[in-house]
Amino acid sequence: MQIEINKVELRNLKIEDYKQLKLSMQHAYHDMKDMDEPYWSEKDIERLLKIFPEGQLVVIVDGKVVGSALSLIVDYKKAISNHTYEKITGKYTFNTHTYNGDVLYGIDVFIDPEYRGLRLGRRLYDARKELCEQLNLKSIVFAGRIPNYTGHADEYSPKEYIEKVRLKEVHDPVLSFQLSNDFHVIRVMRNYLEGDKSSHEYAVLMEWSNIYYDESPKLINTRKSVIRLGLVQWQMRPLANVEALFDQAEFFIDAVSGYGSDFALFPELFVAPLMADFNHMSEADAIREIARYTESIQKRFQEMAISYNINIIAGSMPMVEDGNLYNVGFLCKRDGASEMYRKIHITPNEIQHWGMKGGSEIKTFDTDCGKIGIMICYDVEFPELSRIMADEGMEILFVPFMTDTQNGYTRVKHCAQARAIENECYVAIAGSIGNLPGVNNMDIQFAQTAVFTPSDFSFPSNGVKAEATPNTEMTLIVDLDLDLLKELHEYGSVRILKDRREDLYSIKRVNKQKNN
């Protein structure tokens, strides 16, 4: 990553953003030197926000506008007909916009060149697609520039150029990106944008079809209720260095992100292969040595969460603080934020071999997909923790674990299933497999990554939503419907959370100073 990023935000454009919007647009369209003003005026933006505020989007990085997507709603026939940019925008008055139309027409999308390569443009495209679905529109249509065509105009016709780009024989920064985002070509249009010399004033009219479009009017529930998880069943293998660890982790993040996952979950202590270089030391000293990598691992995962637009639950890793050794993990959110969680209950083995200490904070986490809980391995065998989290509104509990034998895994599995039933929530567990013969106390692994559900008619009869193949490196992609949990809370065959006898018993926190 070229620049340091702390927070990424995608939201609707405000008129107060205009100065930064103009600057980013000037940077993005620096190649359009033959146009007098390759940016929208403040009056233009005011007009857009007045007629269609929900269609104007911006990406904010650390408080700075670095990209935008501007849209209108128009009639389908008008959108797919041969037209110019001036015509489709009503000579830049936007009077072609109509809420009775059936197409979301993209009139602009750009990312400041300094912030390209972070997949921020993909976020804007995904947000447009979501808006199209929410408004029950037939498709998204726009005419894309082909700025690299000027270097190939003597060699290819526009039609041939498009085919070369489609076959990846030629790269075009605009067209290549649009094709990778499931847009298909309708036609080539001449004289589309006056002054666009880089494209020789050609544009490629493209369309993305909304498969959920219903011609009959209906209300669209704008809240995202189906959440997709990408669970990584990680194989322990020798790694040359920490960069090899990052390469392997990014492979999985790229894979589950490619399937549109909202979360990626890694196992407990998946960084253990790094201990091989310190096997000449005692086990306690070796694990403290790899704790030196924790800060850089957290930072890299935070960068990948932004770049791949996915919330990452980074399993766990050792961390030394004030001389104490903890088992910690990080929730790296796709908006750039990061939060730490600690293993609270430490196994006898972790105490005996590593001298590990337990954390002292029970917490839930707010995400863009609702409230979640995270517990590391042994923690899931203590029902009080998850009950407190459930009382705070937790809908999904994530449990990164590491077990060496099948009986250890059985404890984690059945306790996780119990937590799903008693707290009326989903529980996702992810573990490591394989062998590390060169690492003391970490030589064998057994795991079967899975997602468990409550037990009622709307869920699988055995309470298992999905399971990976035991002891095989793989990913597990699972969709969870959060609306089913709401129905269960109110109308389930039994209502465990509601039917508790709190007049006789209760579970509460003990006030203790936080250590993180």
XYZ file of C-alpha atoms in Angstrom:
516
model
C 0.000 0.000 0.000
C 1.442 3.366 -1.027
C -0.152 5.538 1.664
C -1.086 5.196 5.312
C -4.855 4.864 5.813
C -6.740 4.907 9.096
C -10.392 5.118 8.041
C -12.428 4.622 4.862
C -16.042 5.748 4.605
C -18.594 5.379 1.797
C -21.565 7.737 2.085
C -23.844 10.103 0.176
C -22.326 13.292 -1.189
C -22.939 16.579 0.665
C -22.544 20.069 -0.748
C -19.940 20.719 1.940
C -17.742 18.154 0.156
C -17.545 20.207 -3.027
C -14.071 21.740 -2.693
C -12.471 18.358 -2.063
C -14.651 16.761 -4.751
C -13.471 19.296 -7.323
C -9.821 18.760 -6.421
C -10.100 14.968 -6.681
C -11.906 15.279 -10.008
C -9.159 17.535 -11.380
C -6.577 14.935 -10.366
C -8.597 12.091 -11.872
C -9.153 13.832 -15.230
C -5.701 15.302 -15.665
C -5.508 13.629 -19.112
C -8.460 15.661 -20.428
C -6.366 18.763 -21.025
C -8.380 19.845 -24.048
C -11.483 20.397 -21.954
C -11.786 23.830 -20.319
C -13.204 22.570 -17.018
C -13.105 18.757 -16.601
C -15.144 18.929 -13.402
C -18.661 19.744 -12.228
C -19.402 23.231 -10.937
C -20.761 23.762 -7.456
C -24.130 24.748 -8.938
C -24.233 21.479 -10.883
C -23.643 19.492 -7.695
C -26.278 21.507 -5.817
C -28.789 20.686 -8.564
C -27.901 16.975 -8.476
C -28.302 16.812 -4.726
C -31.656 18.551 -4.947
C -33.184 16.182 -7.503
C -31.555 12.847 -6.540
C -29.470 12.999 -3.332
C -29.422 9.214 -2.734
C -27.774 8.634 -6.112
C -24.660 10.705 -5.391
C -21.888 8.824 -3.552
C -18.423 9.630 -2.282
C -15.513 7.687 -0.804
C -13.863 9.444 2.147
C -10.351 8.450 3.260
C -9.232 9.949 6.563
C -11.702 12.813 6.123
C -10.735 13.542 2.500
C -12.949 13.013 -0.572
C -10.945 10.767 -2.915
C -13.636 9.450 -5.263
C -17.245 9.748 -6.314
C -20.052 8.164 -8.320
C -22.843 10.395 -9.649
C -26.102 9.041 -11.089
C -29.523 9.827 -12.527
C -32.652 7.727 -13.065
C -33.781 7.689 -16.706
C -36.018 5.669 -19.011
C -34.498 2.454 -20.338
C -35.156 3.291 -23.991
C -33.422 6.633 -23.603
C -30.485 5.055 -21.795
C -29.716 2.402 -24.411
C -30.375 4.589 -27.455
C -27.516 6.271 -29.280
C -26.892 9.531 -27.440
C -24.280 12.020 -26.338
C -23.259 12.987 -22.817
C -24.854 16.379 -23.328
C -28.134 14.812 -24.401
C -28.431 12.240 -21.604
C -27.801 14.930 -18.977
C -30.264 17.403 -20.559
C -27.487 19.778 -21.583
C -26.046 19.397 -18.077
C -29.305 20.500 -16.409
C -30.145 16.923 -15.356
C -33.754 17.426 -16.398
C -33.650 13.922 -17.899
C -33.850 12.527 -14.366
C -37.185 10.950 -13.463
C -38.185 8.751 -10.538
C -40.561 7.011 -12.953
C -37.586 5.722 -14.934
C -36.285 2.176 -14.716
C -32.521 2.603 -15.202
C -29.797 4.013 -12.954
C -27.609 5.983 -15.363
C -24.049 6.657 -14.237
C -22.971 10.121 -15.294
C -19.597 10.036 -13.559
C -17.316 7.835 -11.475
C -13.715 8.505 -10.543
C -10.976 7.865 -7.980
C -8.116 10.232 -7.253
C -5.017 8.610 -8.846
C -3.143 8.761 -5.521
C -5.715 6.370 -4.027
C -6.058 3.902 -6.873
C -5.139 0.278 -6.293
C -7.173 0.098 -3.061
C -10.333 -1.197 -4.788
C -12.198 1.953 -3.763
C -13.763 2.131 -7.214
C -15.186 -1.335 -6.657
C -16.876 -0.065 -3.494
C -18.582 2.667 -5.489
C -19.699 0.169 -8.113
C -20.997 -2.227 -5.453
C -22.887 0.623 -3.777
C -24.469 1.550 -7.105
C -25.553 -2.038 -7.626
C -27.071 -2.136 -4.151
C -28.920 1.145 -4.811
C -30.211 -0.248 -8.108
C -31.598 -3.277 -6.278
C -33.086 -1.203 -3.466
C -34.877 1.097 -5.909
C -36.034 -1.900 -7.969
C -34.490 -0.570 -11.176
C -33.938 -2.733 -14.225
C -30.234 -2.075 -14.697
C -27.284 0.297 -14.466
C -26.243 1.894 -17.751
C -23.420 4.284 -18.502
C -21.046 5.230 -21.277
C -17.448 4.608 -20.304
C -14.439 6.449 -21.658
C -11.570 4.524 -23.270
C -8.643 6.799 -22.355
C -5.917 4.446 -23.583
C -7.429 4.259 -27.070
C -5.375 7.237 -28.246
C -2.278 5.021 -28.165
C -3.920 2.337 -30.325
C -6.171 4.361 -32.668
C -3.822 3.873 -35.625
C -3.787 0.126 -35.074
C -7.343 -0.808 -34.054
C -10.882 0.315 -34.675
C -12.906 0.998 -31.488
C -14.598 -2.385 -31.899
C -11.255 -4.169 -32.237
C -9.862 -2.224 -29.281
C -12.755 -3.326 -27.065
C -12.172 -6.952 -28.038
C -8.443 -6.652 -27.276
C -9.274 -5.233 -23.839
C -11.832 -7.981 -23.230
C -9.203 -10.616 -24.048
C -6.725 -8.782 -21.767
C -4.331 -8.268 -24.649
C -4.616 -4.523 -24.064
C -5.297 -2.740 -20.773
C -7.605 0.244 -20.489
C -7.971 1.683 -16.955
C -11.671 2.437 -17.409
C -12.949 -0.280 -19.720
C -10.948 -3.103 -18.105
C -12.358 -2.181 -14.696
C -15.946 -2.033 -15.959
C -15.704 -5.421 -17.660
C -14.348 -6.949 -14.442
C -17.421 -5.627 -12.607
C -19.914 -7.669 -14.662
C -20.867 -4.933 -17.114
C -21.442 -5.976 -20.719
C -21.011 -3.893 -23.849
C -24.132 -2.632 -25.639
C -22.564 -0.482 -28.361
C -19.831 1.979 -29.275
C -20.950 5.596 -29.500
C -19.195 8.328 -31.480
C -18.865 11.964 -30.463
C -20.076 11.139 -26.953
C -18.068 13.662 -24.916
C -16.737 16.690 -26.724
C -13.094 17.338 -25.897
C -12.272 13.778 -24.748
C -9.256 13.465 -27.026
C -7.790 10.480 -25.160
C -10.836 8.436 -26.184
C -11.101 10.131 -29.586
C -14.560 11.131 -28.313
C -15.681 7.494 -28.425
C -17.498 5.895 -25.501
C -18.573 2.331 -24.758
C -22.186 2.031 -23.653
C -22.348 -0.672 -20.979
C -25.003 -2.294 -18.803
C -25.261 -4.272 -15.564
C -28.578 -6.094 -15.181
C -30.385 -6.329 -11.839
C -31.458 -9.972 -11.528
C -33.801 -9.041 -8.676
C -35.734 -6.531 -10.763
C -39.504 -6.959 -10.522
C -41.713 -5.021 -12.907
C -44.511 -5.069 -10.356
C -44.171 -2.293 -7.736
C -42.955 -3.442 -4.337
C -41.281 -2.128 -1.256
C -37.593 -2.945 -0.905
C -36.120 -3.636 2.515
C -32.939 -1.574 2.394
C -31.337 -3.238 5.409
C -28.835 -5.941 4.523
C -30.146 -9.100 6.135
C -28.097 -11.826 4.433
C -24.458 -11.846 5.562
C -21.806 -13.922 3.797
C -18.967 -15.502 5.771
C -15.659 -16.741 4.388
C -14.023 -19.173 6.824
C -10.405 -20.246 6.329
C -9.370 -23.771 7.291
C -5.651 -23.012 7.400
C -2.935 -25.613 6.889
C 0.087 -25.321 9.152
C 3.154 -25.513 6.911
C 6.770 -24.336 7.112
C 7.081 -20.670 6.123
C 10.314 -18.976 5.116
C 9.438 -15.648 6.737
C 6.571 -13.360 7.699
C 6.122 -12.250 4.069
C 5.321 -15.861 3.159
C 2.652 -15.776 5.870
C 1.195 -12.612 4.338
C 1.193 -14.157 0.852
C -0.726 -17.198 2.091
C -3.179 -15.093 4.081
C -3.795 -12.726 1.159
C -4.506 -15.688 -1.107
C -7.419 -16.685 1.129
C -8.626 -13.122 1.668
C -8.639 -12.562 -2.083
C -10.547 -15.829 -2.584
C -13.330 -15.227 -0.056
C -13.574 -11.550 -1.011
C -14.022 -12.610 -4.623
C -17.182 -14.439 -3.545
C -18.519 -11.265 -1.930
C -17.916 -12.313 1.675
C -18.568 -9.745 4.396
C -16.255 -11.475 6.886
C -13.081 -13.569 6.687
C -12.265 -15.700 9.743
C -8.782 -17.105 10.431
C -7.908 -19.731 13.115
C -6.293 -19.313 16.508
C -2.475 -18.990 16.436
C -2.322 -19.497 12.665
C 1.030 -17.665 12.872
C 2.624 -20.645 14.666
C 4.852 -21.671 11.696
C 6.964 -18.580 12.406
C 8.139 -20.287 15.623
C 10.277 -22.739 13.633
C 13.173 -20.267 13.525
C 13.206 -20.191 17.333
C 12.872 -23.899 18.030
C 16.303 -23.911 19.682
C 14.756 -21.840 22.467
C 12.353 -22.909 25.163
C 8.687 -22.940 24.153
C 7.974 -19.904 26.318
C 10.833 -17.906 24.754
C 9.961 -19.006 21.208
C 6.384 -17.780 21.369
C 7.518 -14.464 22.828
C 9.881 -14.101 19.880
C 7.071 -14.363 17.318
C 5.073 -11.845 19.358
C 7.450 -9.312 17.820
C 5.613 -9.816 14.513
C 2.150 -9.091 15.923
C 2.124 -5.347 15.273
C 3.163 -5.743 11.636
C 0.671 -8.584 11.134
C -2.150 -6.458 12.537
C -1.186 -3.569 10.262
C -1.003 -5.740 7.130
C -4.376 -7.338 7.852
C -5.883 -3.905 8.350
C -4.542 -2.864 4.936
C -5.991 -5.991 3.322
C -9.377 -5.371 4.974
C -9.478 -2.003 3.229
C -8.070 -3.236 -0.064
C -10.373 -6.251 -0.353
C -13.419 -4.532 1.199
C -13.960 -7.231 3.805
C -14.039 -7.415 7.593
C -11.218 -9.699 8.759
C -11.173 -11.570 12.057
C -7.474 -12.235 12.289
C -7.592 -15.439 14.366
C -5.146 -14.937 17.194
C -1.451 -14.385 17.836
C 0.794 -13.840 20.862
C 1.325 -10.345 22.229
C 3.543 -9.150 25.075
C 2.306 -6.217 27.130
C 3.891 -4.988 30.344
C 5.871 -8.228 30.444
C 2.731 -10.405 30.249
C 2.016 -12.767 27.363
C -1.539 -12.669 25.949
C -3.362 -14.537 23.184
C -4.949 -11.757 21.123
C -6.654 -11.178 17.823
C -7.834 -8.213 15.782
C -11.097 -7.346 14.112
C -9.905 -5.409 11.070
C -12.886 -3.605 9.585
C -13.154 -2.677 5.951
C -13.599 0.991 6.885
C -10.024 1.010 8.227
C -10.827 0.690 11.926
C -9.330 -2.082 14.062
C -10.272 -3.496 17.459
C -8.474 -6.001 19.672
C -9.938 -8.986 21.520
C -8.150 -11.242 24.025
C -8.537 -14.827 25.017
C -10.028 -14.784 28.500
C -9.761 -18.431 29.541
C -6.271 -19.920 29.196
C -5.832 -23.677 28.982
C -3.536 -25.536 31.412
C -1.245 -26.301 28.448
C -0.901 -22.604 27.525
C -0.028 -21.762 31.111
C 2.403 -24.642 31.568
C 4.334 -24.302 28.297
C 4.043 -20.592 27.477
C 3.165 -18.806 30.717
C 0.176 -17.146 29.062
C -2.209 -14.838 30.903
C -5.934 -14.354 30.272
C -7.606 -11.115 29.277
C -10.235 -9.446 31.428
C -12.707 -7.756 29.082
C -15.932 -9.190 27.665
C -17.070 -7.184 24.674
C -19.147 -7.201 21.518
C -18.306 -5.365 18.301
C -20.408 -3.147 16.068
C -19.841 -3.797 12.362
C -21.510 -2.780 9.113
C -23.225 -6.193 9.220
C -24.585 -5.934 12.757
C -23.264 -6.754 16.205
C -20.879 -9.687 16.555
C -18.957 -11.472 19.282
C -15.499 -13.041 19.125
C -14.125 -15.685 21.505
C -10.901 -17.630 21.143
C -11.137 -21.440 21.354
C -11.354 -22.438 25.062
C -13.568 -19.400 25.751
C -16.468 -21.023 23.907
C -16.581 -23.759 26.563
C -17.748 -21.208 29.138
C -21.411 -20.326 28.442
C -21.504 -17.192 30.578
C -19.453 -15.146 28.086
C -21.718 -15.660 25.115
C -24.856 -15.096 27.198
C -23.597 -11.640 28.153
C -22.837 -10.966 24.485
C -26.297 -12.170 23.447
C -27.870 -9.784 25.934
C -25.983 -6.998 24.150
C -27.504 -7.964 20.795
C -24.875 -10.276 19.311
C -26.135 -12.084 16.190
C -22.992 -13.889 15.015
C -20.333 -15.392 17.291
C -16.924 -16.040 15.717
C -14.627 -18.615 17.325
C -11.090 -19.027 15.972
C -9.715 -22.236 17.501
C -6.729 -24.570 17.502
C -7.013 -28.203 18.603
C -4.391 -30.895 18.244
C -6.615 -33.972 18.702
C -10.135 -34.984 17.774
C -11.358 -35.062 21.353
C -10.225 -31.445 21.796
C -12.095 -30.508 18.627
C -15.201 -32.326 19.882
C -15.299 -30.083 22.940
C -15.090 -26.955 20.805
C -17.655 -28.203 18.297
C -20.348 -29.272 20.739
C -19.906 -26.242 22.980
C -20.164 -23.977 19.924
C -23.385 -25.728 18.912
C -24.744 -25.258 22.406
C -23.894 -21.542 22.290
C -25.837 -21.196 19.016
C -28.929 -22.853 20.470
C -29.010 -21.223 23.879
C -28.247 -17.724 22.588
C -30.352 -17.916 19.408
C -27.425 -16.826 17.242
C -25.094 -18.146 14.557
C -21.683 -19.494 15.603
C -18.793 -19.766 13.127
C -15.654 -21.708 14.058
C -12.395 -21.949 12.082
C -9.338 -24.056 12.885
C -5.976 -25.181 11.543
C -4.968 -28.534 10.098
C -1.699 -30.190 9.139
C 1.602 -30.771 10.957
C 4.508 -28.668 12.174
C 7.125 -31.244 13.157
C 9.734 -28.490 13.557
C 7.794 -26.534 16.166
C 7.644 -27.717 19.745
C 4.164 -28.016 21.286
C 2.535 -27.228 17.909
C 3.346 -30.377 15.953
C -0.137 -31.750 15.102
C -3.511 -30.168 14.295
C -7.081 -31.410 13.859
C -9.996 -29.280 12.668
C -13.313 -29.207 10.885
C -14.380 -25.615 10.261
C -18.135 -25.095 10.511
C -21.096 -22.760 11.012
C -23.794 -23.701 13.529
C -27.348 -22.402 13.846
C -30.153 -22.390 16.385
C -32.401 -25.445 16.372
C -35.852 -24.623 15.009
C -37.917 -25.077 11.863
C -36.286 -22.232 9.900
C -32.817 -23.730 10.362
C -31.143 -27.051 9.454
C -32.576 -29.894 11.542
C -29.137 -30.818 12.897
C -28.167 -27.214 13.629
C -25.260 -27.335 11.168
C -25.396 -24.735 8.396
C -22.171 -25.892 6.744
C -19.033 -27.921 7.508
C -15.654 -28.158 5.834
C -13.975 -31.441 5.007
C -12.004 -32.498 8.114
C -8.239 -31.982 7.966
C -8.243 -30.501 4.461
C -7.069 -26.988 3.641
C -10.014 -25.095 2.167
C -12.419 -22.207 2.536
C -16.048 -22.365 3.588
C -18.438 -19.769 2.119
C -21.726 -19.504 4.034
C -24.730 -17.166 3.831
C -26.549 -16.304 7.076
C -30.027 -14.756 7.159
C -30.228 -12.432 10.164
C -33.972 -11.925 9.727
C -34.469 -15.580 10.688
C -32.992 -14.774 14.098
C -35.521 -11.993 14.622
C -38.362 -14.366 13.777
C -36.900 -16.974 16.130
C -36.687 -14.519 19.031
C -40.385 -13.666 18.692
C -42.073 -16.740 17.220
C -39.757 -19.722 17.782
C -40.988 -23.093 19.023
C -39.117 -22.200 22.197
C -37.817 -18.744 23.119
C -34.764 -19.404 25.208
C -33.682 -15.804 25.707
C -37.170 -14.591 26.568
C -38.130 -17.512 28.832
C -35.227 -17.244 31.273
C -36.265 -17.056 34.957
C -34.365 -13.893 35.761
C -36.394 -13.649 38.938
C -34.340 -16.609 40.164
C -30.942 -16.190 38.502
C -28.903 -13.832 36.324
C -25.476 -13.464 34.749
C -23.664 -10.191 35.177
C -20.234 -8.711 34.668
C -17.753 -8.183 37.456
C -16.263 -4.709 37.338
C -12.563 -4.997 36.637
C -10.031 -2.611 35.178
C -9.577 -3.165 31.447
C -6.219 -4.390 30.272
C -6.661 -3.433 26.655
